[in-house]
Short mmCIF file of C-alpha atoms (C1' of nucleotides) in Angstrom, two decimals:
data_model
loop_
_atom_site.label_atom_id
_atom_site.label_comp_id
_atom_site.label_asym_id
_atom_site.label_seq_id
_atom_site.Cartn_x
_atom_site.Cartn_y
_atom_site.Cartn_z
CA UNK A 1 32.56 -16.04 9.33
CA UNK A 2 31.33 -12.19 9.49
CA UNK A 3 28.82 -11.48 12.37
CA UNK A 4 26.93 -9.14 11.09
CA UNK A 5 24.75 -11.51 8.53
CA UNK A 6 25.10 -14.79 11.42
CA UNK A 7 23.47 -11.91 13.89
CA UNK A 8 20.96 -10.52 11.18
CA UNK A 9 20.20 -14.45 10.34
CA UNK A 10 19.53 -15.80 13.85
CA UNK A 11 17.35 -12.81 14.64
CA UNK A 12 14.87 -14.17 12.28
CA UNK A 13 14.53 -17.17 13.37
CA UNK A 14 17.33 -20.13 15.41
CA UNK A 15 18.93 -22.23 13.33
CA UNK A 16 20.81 -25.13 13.88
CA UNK A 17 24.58 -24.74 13.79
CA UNK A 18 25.14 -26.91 10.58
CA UNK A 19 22.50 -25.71 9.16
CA UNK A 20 23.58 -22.00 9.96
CA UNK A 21 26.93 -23.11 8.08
CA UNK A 22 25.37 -24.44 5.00
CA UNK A 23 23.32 -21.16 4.88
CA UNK A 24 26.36 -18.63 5.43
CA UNK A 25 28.30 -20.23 2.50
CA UNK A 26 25.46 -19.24 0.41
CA UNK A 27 25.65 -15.25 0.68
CA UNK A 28 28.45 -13.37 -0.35
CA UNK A 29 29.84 -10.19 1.16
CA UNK A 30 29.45 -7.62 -1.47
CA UNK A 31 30.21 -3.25 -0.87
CA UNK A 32 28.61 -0.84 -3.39
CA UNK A 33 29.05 2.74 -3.63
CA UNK A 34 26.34 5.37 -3.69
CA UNK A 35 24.47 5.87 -6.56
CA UNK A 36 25.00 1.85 -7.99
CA UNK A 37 21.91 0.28 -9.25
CA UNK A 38 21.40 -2.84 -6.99
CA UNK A 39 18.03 -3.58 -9.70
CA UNK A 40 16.94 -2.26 -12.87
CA UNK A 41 13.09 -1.67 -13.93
CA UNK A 42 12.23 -4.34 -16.34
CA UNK A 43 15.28 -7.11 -15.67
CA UNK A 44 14.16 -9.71 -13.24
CA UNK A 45 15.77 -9.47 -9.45
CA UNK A 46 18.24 -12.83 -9.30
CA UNK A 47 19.21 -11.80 -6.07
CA UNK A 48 17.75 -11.18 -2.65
CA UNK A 49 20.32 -8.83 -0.05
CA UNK A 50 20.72 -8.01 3.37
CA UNK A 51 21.87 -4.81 3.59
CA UNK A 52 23.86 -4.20 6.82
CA UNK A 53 24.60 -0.32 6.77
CA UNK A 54 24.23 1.90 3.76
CA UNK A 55 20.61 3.14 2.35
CA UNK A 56 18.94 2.34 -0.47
CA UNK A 57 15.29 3.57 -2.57
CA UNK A 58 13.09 1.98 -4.70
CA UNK A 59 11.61 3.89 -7.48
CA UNK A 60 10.31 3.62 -11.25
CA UNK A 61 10.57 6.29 -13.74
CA UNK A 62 7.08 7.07 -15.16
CA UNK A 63 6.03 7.81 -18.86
CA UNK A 64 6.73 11.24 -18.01
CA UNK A 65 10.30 10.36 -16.68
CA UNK A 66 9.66 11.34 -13.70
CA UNK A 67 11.22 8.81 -10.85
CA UNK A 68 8.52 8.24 -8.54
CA UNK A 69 9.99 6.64 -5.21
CA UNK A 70 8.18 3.66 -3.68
CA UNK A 71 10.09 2.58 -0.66
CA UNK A 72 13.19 3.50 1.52
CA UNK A 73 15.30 1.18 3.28
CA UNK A 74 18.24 2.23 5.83
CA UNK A 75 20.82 -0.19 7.55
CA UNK A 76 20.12 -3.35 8.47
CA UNK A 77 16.96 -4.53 6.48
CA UNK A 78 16.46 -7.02 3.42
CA UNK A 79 16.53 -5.83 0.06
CA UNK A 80 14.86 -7.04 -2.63
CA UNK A 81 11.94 -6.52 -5.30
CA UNK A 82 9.77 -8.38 -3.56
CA UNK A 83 7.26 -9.14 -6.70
CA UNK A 84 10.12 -9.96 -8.78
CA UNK A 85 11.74 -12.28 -6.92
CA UNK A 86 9.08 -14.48 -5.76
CA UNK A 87 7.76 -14.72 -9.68
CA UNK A 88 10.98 -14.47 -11.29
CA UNK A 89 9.46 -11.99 -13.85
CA UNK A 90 10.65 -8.67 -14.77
CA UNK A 91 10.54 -6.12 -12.08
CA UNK A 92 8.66 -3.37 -12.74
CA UNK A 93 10.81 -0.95 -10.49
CA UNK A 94 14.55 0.00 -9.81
CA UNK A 95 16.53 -0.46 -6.78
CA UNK A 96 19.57 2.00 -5.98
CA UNK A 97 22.06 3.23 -3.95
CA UNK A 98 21.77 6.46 -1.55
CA UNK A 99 24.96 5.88 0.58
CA UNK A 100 28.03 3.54 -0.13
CA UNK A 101 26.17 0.17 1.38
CA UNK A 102 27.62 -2.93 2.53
CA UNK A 103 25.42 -6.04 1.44
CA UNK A 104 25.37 -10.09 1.65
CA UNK A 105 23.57 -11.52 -1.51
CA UNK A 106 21.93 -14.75 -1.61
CA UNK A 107 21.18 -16.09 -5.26
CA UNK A 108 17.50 -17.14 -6.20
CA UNK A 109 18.35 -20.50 -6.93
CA UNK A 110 20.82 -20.98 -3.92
CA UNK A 111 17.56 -19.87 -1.75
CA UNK A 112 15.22 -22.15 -3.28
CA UNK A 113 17.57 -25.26 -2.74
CA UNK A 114 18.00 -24.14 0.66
CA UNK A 115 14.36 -23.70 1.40
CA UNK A 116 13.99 -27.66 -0.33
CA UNK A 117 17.13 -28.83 1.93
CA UNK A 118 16.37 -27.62 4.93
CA UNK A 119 13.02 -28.01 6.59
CA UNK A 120 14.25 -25.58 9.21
CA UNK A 121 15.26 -22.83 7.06
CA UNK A 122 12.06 -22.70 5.32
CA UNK A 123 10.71 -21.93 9.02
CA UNK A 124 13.32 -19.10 8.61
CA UNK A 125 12.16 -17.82 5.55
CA UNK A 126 8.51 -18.09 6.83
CA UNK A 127 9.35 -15.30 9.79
CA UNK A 128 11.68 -13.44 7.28
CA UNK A 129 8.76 -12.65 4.65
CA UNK A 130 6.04 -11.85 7.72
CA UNK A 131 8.36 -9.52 9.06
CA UNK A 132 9.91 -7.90 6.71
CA UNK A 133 7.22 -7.75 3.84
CA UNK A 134 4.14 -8.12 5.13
CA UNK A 135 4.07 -6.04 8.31
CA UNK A 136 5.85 -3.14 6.58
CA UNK A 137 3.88 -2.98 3.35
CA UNK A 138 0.43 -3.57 5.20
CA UNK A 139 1.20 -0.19 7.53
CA UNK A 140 2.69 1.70 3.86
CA UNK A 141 -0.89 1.32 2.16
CA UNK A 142 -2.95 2.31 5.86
CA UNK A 143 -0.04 5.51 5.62
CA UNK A 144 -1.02 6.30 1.93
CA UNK A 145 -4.53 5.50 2.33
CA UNK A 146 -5.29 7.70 5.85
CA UNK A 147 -2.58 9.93 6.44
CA UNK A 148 -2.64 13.61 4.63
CA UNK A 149 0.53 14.70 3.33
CA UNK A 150 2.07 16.24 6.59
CA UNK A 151 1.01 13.15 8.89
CA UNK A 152 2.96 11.03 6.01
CA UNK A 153 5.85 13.24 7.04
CA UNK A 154 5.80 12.96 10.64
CA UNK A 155 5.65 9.49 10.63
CA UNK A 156 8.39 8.84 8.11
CA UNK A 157 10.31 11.20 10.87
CA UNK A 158 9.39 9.18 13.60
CA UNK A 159 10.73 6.38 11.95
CA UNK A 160 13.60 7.62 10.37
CA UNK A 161 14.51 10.56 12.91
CA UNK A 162 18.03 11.06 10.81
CA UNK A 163 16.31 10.86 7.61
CA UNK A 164 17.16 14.56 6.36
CA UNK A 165 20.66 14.31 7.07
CA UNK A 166 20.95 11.44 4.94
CA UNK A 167 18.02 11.85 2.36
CA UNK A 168 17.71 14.74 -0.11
CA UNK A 169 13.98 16.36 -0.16
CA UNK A 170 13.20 15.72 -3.32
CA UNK A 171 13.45 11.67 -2.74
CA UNK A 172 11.43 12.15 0.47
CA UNK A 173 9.33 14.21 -0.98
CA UNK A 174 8.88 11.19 -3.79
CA UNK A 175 8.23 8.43 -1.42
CA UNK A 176 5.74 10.85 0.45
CA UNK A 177 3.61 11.12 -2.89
CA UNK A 178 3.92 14.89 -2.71
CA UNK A 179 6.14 17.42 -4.09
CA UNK A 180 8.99 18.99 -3.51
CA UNK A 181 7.43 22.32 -3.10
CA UNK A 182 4.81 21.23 -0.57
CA UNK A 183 7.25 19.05 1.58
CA UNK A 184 9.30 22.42 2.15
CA UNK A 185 6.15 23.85 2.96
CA UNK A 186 5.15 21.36 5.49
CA UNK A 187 8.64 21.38 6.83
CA UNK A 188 7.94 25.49 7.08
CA UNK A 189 4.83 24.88 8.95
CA UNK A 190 2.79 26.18 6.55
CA UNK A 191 0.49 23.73 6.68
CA UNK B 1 -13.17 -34.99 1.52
CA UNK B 2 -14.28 -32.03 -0.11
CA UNK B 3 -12.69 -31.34 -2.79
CA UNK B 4 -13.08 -27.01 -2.95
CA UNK B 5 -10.28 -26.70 -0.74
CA UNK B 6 -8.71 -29.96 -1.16
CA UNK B 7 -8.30 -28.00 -4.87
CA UNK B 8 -7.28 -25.27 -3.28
CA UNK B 9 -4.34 -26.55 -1.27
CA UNK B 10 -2.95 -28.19 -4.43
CA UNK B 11 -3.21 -25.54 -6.83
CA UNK B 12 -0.71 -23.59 -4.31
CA UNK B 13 1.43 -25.90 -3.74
CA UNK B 14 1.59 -29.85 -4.48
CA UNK B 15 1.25 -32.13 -1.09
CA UNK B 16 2.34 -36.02 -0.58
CA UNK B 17 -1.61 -37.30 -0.02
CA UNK B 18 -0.21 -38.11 3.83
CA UNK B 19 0.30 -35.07 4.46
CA UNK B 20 -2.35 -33.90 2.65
CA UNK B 21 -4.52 -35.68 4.67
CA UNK B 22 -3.16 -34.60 7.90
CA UNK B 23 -3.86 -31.00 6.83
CA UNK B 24 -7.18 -31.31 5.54
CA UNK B 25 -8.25 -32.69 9.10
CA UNK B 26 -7.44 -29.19 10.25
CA UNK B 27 -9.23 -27.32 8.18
CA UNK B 28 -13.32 -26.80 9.46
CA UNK B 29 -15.93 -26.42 7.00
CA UNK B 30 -18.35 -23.52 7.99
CA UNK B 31 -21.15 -21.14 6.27
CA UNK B 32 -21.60 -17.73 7.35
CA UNK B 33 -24.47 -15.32 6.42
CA UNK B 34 -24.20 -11.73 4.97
CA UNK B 35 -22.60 -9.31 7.21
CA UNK B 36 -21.36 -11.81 10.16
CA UNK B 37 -18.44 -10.26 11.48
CA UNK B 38 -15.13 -12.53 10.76
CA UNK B 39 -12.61 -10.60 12.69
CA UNK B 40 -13.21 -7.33 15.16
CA UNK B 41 -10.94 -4.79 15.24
CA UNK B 42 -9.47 -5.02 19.16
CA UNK B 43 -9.72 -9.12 18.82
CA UNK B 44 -6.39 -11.23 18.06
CA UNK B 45 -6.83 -12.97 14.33
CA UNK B 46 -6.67 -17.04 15.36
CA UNK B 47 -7.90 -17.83 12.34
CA UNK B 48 -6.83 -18.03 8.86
CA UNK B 49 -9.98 -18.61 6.54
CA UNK B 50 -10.09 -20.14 2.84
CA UNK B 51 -13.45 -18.68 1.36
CA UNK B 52 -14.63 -20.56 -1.73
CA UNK B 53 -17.59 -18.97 -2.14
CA UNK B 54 -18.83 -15.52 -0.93
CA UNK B 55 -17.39 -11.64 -0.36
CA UNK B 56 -15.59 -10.12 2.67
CA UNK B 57 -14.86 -6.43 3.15
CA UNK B 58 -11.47 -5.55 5.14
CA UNK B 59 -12.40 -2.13 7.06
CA UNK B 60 -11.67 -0.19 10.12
CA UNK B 61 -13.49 2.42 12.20
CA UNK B 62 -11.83 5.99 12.08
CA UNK B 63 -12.11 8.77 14.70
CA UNK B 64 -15.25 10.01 13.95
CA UNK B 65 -16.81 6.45 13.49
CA UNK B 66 -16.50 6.36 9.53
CA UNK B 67 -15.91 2.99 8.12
CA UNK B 68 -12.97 2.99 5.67
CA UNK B 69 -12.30 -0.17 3.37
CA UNK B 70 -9.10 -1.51 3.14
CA UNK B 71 -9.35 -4.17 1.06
CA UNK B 72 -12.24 -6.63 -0.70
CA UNK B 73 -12.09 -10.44 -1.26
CA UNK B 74 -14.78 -11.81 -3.73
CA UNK B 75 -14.89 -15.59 -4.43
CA UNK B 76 -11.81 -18.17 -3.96
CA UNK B 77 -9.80 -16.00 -1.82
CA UNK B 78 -7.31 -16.57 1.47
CA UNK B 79 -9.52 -14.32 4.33
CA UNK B 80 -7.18 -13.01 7.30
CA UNK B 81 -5.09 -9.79 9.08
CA UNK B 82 -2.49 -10.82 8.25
CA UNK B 83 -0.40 -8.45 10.53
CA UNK B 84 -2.54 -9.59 13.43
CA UNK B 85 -2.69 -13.05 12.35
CA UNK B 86 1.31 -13.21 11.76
CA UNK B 87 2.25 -11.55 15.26
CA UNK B 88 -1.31 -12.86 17.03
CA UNK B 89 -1.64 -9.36 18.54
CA UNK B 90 -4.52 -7.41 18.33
CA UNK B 91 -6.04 -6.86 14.69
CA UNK B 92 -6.82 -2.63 13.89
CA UNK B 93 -9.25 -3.68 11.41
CA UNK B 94 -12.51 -5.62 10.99
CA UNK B 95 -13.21 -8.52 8.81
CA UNK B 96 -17.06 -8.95 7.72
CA UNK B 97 -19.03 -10.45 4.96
CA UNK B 98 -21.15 -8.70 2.29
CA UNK B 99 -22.74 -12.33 0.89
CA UNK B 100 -23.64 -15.32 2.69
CA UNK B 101 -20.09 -17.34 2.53
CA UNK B 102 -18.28 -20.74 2.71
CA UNK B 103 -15.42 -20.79 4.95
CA UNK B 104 -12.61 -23.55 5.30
CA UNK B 105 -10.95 -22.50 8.48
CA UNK B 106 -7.67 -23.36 10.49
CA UNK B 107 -6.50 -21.86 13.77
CA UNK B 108 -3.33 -20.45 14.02
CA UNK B 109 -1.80 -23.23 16.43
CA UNK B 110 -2.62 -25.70 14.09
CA UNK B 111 -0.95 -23.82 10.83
CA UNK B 112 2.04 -23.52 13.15
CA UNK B 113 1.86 -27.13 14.31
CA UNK B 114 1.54 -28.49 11.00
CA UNK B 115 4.39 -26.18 9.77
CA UNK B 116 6.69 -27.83 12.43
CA UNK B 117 5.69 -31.27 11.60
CA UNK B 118 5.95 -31.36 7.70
CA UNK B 119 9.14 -29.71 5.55
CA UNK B 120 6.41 -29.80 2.74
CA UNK B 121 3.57 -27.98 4.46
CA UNK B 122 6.20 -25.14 4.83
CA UNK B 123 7.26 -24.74 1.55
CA UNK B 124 3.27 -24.95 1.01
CA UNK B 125 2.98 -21.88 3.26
CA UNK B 126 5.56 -20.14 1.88
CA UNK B 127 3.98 -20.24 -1.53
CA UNK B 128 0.89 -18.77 -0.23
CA UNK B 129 2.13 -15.87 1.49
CA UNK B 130 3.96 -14.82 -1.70
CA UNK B 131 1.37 -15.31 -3.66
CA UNK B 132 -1.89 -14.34 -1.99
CA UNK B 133 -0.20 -11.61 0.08
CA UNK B 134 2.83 -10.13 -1.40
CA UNK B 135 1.86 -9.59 -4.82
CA UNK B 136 -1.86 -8.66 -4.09
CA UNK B 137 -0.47 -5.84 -1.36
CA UNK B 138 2.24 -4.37 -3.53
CA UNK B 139 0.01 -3.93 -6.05
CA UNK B 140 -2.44 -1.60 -4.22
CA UNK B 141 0.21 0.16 -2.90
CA UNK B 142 1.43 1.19 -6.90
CA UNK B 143 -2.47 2.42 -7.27
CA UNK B 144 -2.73 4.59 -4.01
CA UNK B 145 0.00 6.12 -4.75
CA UNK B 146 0.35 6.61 -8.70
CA UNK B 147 -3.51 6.18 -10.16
CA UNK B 148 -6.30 8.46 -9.33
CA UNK B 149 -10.03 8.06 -8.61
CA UNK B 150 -10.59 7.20 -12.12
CA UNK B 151 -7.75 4.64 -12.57
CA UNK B 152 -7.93 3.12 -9.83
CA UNK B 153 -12.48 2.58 -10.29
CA UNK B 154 -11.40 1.03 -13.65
CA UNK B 155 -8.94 -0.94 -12.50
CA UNK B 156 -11.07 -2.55 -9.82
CA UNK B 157 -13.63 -2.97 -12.44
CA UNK B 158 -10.91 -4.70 -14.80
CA UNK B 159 -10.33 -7.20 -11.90
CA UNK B 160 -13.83 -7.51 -11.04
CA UNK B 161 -16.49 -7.11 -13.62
CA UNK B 162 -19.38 -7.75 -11.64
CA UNK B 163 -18.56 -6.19 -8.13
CA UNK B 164 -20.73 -3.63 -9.24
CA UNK B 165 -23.55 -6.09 -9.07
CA UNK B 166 -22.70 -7.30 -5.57
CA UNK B 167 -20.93 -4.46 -4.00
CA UNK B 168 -22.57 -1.14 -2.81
CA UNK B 169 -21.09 2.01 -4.42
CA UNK B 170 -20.39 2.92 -0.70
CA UNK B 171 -18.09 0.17 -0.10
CA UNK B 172 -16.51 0.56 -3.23
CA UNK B 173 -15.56 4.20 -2.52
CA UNK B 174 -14.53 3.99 0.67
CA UNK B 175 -11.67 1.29 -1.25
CA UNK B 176 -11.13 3.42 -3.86
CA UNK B 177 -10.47 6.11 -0.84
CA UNK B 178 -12.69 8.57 -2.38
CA UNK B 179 -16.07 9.44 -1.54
CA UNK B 180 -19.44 8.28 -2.92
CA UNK B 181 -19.97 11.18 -4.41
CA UNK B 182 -17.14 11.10 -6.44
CA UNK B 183 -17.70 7.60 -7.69
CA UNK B 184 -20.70 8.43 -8.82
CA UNK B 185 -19.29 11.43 -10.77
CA UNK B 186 -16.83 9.43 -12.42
CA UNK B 187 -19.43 6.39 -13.27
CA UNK B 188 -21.34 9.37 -14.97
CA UNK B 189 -18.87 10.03 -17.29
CA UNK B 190 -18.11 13.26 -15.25
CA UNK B 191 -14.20 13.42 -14.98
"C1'" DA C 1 37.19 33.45 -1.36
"C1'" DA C 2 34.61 33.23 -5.88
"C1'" DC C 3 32.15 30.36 -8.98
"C1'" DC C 4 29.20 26.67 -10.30
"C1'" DT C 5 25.79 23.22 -9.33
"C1'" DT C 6 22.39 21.21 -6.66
"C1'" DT C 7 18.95 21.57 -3.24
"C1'" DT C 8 15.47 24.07 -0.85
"C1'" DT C 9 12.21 27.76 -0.33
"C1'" DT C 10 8.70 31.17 -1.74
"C1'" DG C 11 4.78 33.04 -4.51
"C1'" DA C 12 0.85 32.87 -7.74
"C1'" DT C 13 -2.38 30.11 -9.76
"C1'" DG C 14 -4.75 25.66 -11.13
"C1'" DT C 15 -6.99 21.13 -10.40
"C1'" DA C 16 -8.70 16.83 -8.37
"C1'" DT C 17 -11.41 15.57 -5.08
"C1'" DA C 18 -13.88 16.61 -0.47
"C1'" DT C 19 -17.81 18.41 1.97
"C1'" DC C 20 -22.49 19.74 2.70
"C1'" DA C 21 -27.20 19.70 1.24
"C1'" DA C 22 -30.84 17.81 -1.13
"C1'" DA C 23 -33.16 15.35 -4.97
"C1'" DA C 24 -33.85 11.11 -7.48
"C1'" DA C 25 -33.72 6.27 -7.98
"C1'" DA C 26 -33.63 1.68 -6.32
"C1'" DT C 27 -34.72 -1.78 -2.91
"C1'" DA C 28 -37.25 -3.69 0.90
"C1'" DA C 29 -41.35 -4.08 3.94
"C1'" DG C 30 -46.12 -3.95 4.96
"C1'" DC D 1 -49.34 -1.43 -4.97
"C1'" DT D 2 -47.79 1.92 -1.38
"C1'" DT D 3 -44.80 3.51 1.93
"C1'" DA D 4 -40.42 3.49 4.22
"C1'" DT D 5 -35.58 2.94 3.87
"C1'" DT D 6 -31.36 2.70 1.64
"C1'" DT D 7 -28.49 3.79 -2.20
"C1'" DT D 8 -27.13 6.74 -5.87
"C1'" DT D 9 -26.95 11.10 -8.23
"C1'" DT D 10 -26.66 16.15 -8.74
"C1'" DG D 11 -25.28 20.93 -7.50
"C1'" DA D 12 -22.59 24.54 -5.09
"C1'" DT D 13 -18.69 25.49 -2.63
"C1'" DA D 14 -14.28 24.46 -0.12
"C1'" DT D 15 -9.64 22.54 0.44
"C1'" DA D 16 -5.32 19.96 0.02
"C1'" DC D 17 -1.98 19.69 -2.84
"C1'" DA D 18 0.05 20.28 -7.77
"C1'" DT D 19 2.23 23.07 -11.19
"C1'" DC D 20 5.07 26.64 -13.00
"C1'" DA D 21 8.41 30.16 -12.31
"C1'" DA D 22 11.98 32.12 -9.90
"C1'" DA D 23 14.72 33.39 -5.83
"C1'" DA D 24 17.51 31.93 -1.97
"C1'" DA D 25 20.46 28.78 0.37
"C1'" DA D 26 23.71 25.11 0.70
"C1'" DG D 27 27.56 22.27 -1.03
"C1'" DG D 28 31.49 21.36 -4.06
"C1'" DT D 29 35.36 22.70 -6.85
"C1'" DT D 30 39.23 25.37 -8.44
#
DNA sequence: AACCTTTTTTGATGTATATCAAAAAATAAG
DNA sequence: CTTATTTTTTGATATACATCAAAAAAGGTT
């Protein structure tokens, strides 16, 4: 079977080899092209991914509108909305495509009867959610809570140093919580 | 046993009484006073704390030696860093109480020993993550970034009627990330 | 290459909230 | 009850960033 979600998988967390097996059958390889709404605001996410190249953002359009951007995710990271998911409720946010992406999907149910199966995977999805949710969301409130606008920036740089080829300004700008207008200006050094 | 957190455990997640057993003998009963320190920023989190009764700030130390809240637990409420207590490196934020408290503690060794030993423990833990972390954190995220001073004071008050009664307007600013001054302002009536 | 569309930049002005200073009110201590 | 200390409020001014409008630059398409 593919390597790139057995690699992605074991990363996490070793699992036994039948157990790997039962897991792998679970996710299907799925490629979307850019622009293709993965989620959308107010239907409930069924699905959780693992992207393994591509680039996706989360946003939700405001009573304005307006789409206000809430996360970015580029090549290998999981996908989902995390709220939605876990409570099976409506999400409350969108989830598209920003390059042509290549994704494994695991069903919500599948992953629940896995988790009930398999004492081991369980273990897995222990490490997955306190690596990949709460370590990343915990340092995205310190950003939004201590950070001024160009700070924001450079860190987002720092951790993305390709962003701007791949990312217009006006969705960084979004996920930033500024506007277009003062992102350019930041990226001017006029600030 | 007592039955606070024996409550607790089984309003996340039902346990087989064996196994509840086995984790109750983990957990330490303990009473703190007002303004013991839980967790100091620079010190690994070991502990993950169950408070049944009592309030905790989250905060950290800036630069120039300002405390800035992060986060405020009042009442029932799961007590750790998580990022520190998840990777047991070192935390960059304190934990301390603003009310005498009652604990219910386990050390991380034990959590993880416990999560080895019982399939049912796990999918315990896994319910408590995504419901006392996940949700909680993406939440505060949506009001840093999309509510202002205003919002985000009412919204606080929405969740917590009385905090004004047991939380200083200090603390609650430096939450809100604005300054005391400005709480006041908008308590007044004056935005 | 010339045209159209989208993205980025620049300029002028407005607003939410910060900062600094000090008064008033509430709470604690003698 | 009186004094000291902490917390909250008020006032004047400053600042980071938003908004609105328009020009410039970059990409795509025929």
């Amino acid at each position: 079977m593919d390597t790139k979600i057995t690699n992605f998988i074991q990363s996490i967390y070793m699992l036994p080899n039948d157990i790997l097996e039962d897991v792998l059958g679970h996710f299907k390889y799925l490629e979307f092209p850019k622009n293709h709404l993965l989620l959308q605001q107010g239907k409930t996410c069924k699905h959780l991914w693992v992207m393994t190249k591509g680039a996706v953002k989360y946003f939700y359009t405001n009573e304005e509108g307006k789409e206000m951007n809430t996360w970015f995710s580029l090549d290998t990271q999981v996908i989902a909305d995390t709220t939605s998911f876990v409570s099976q409720e409506p999400s409350e946010e969108n989830i598209q495509l920003l390059e042509d992406s290549e994704m494994y999907s695991i069903e919500y149910s599948a992953l629940q009867s896995l988790l009930q199966k398999h004492h081991s995977f369980a273990l897995w999805y222990i490490k997955l959610i306190e690596q990949h949710y709460v370590a990343q969301i915990e340092d995205r409130i310190a950003d939004l809570q201590f950070l001024n606008a160009k700070q924001r920036y450079q860190k987002l740089l720092n951790l993305y140093p390709e962003i701007t080829n791949r990312i217009s300004l006006g969705n960084i700008s979004s996920y930033l919580n500024i506007t277009q207008e003062t992102l350019s200006r930041i990226r001017a050094g006029k600030f």
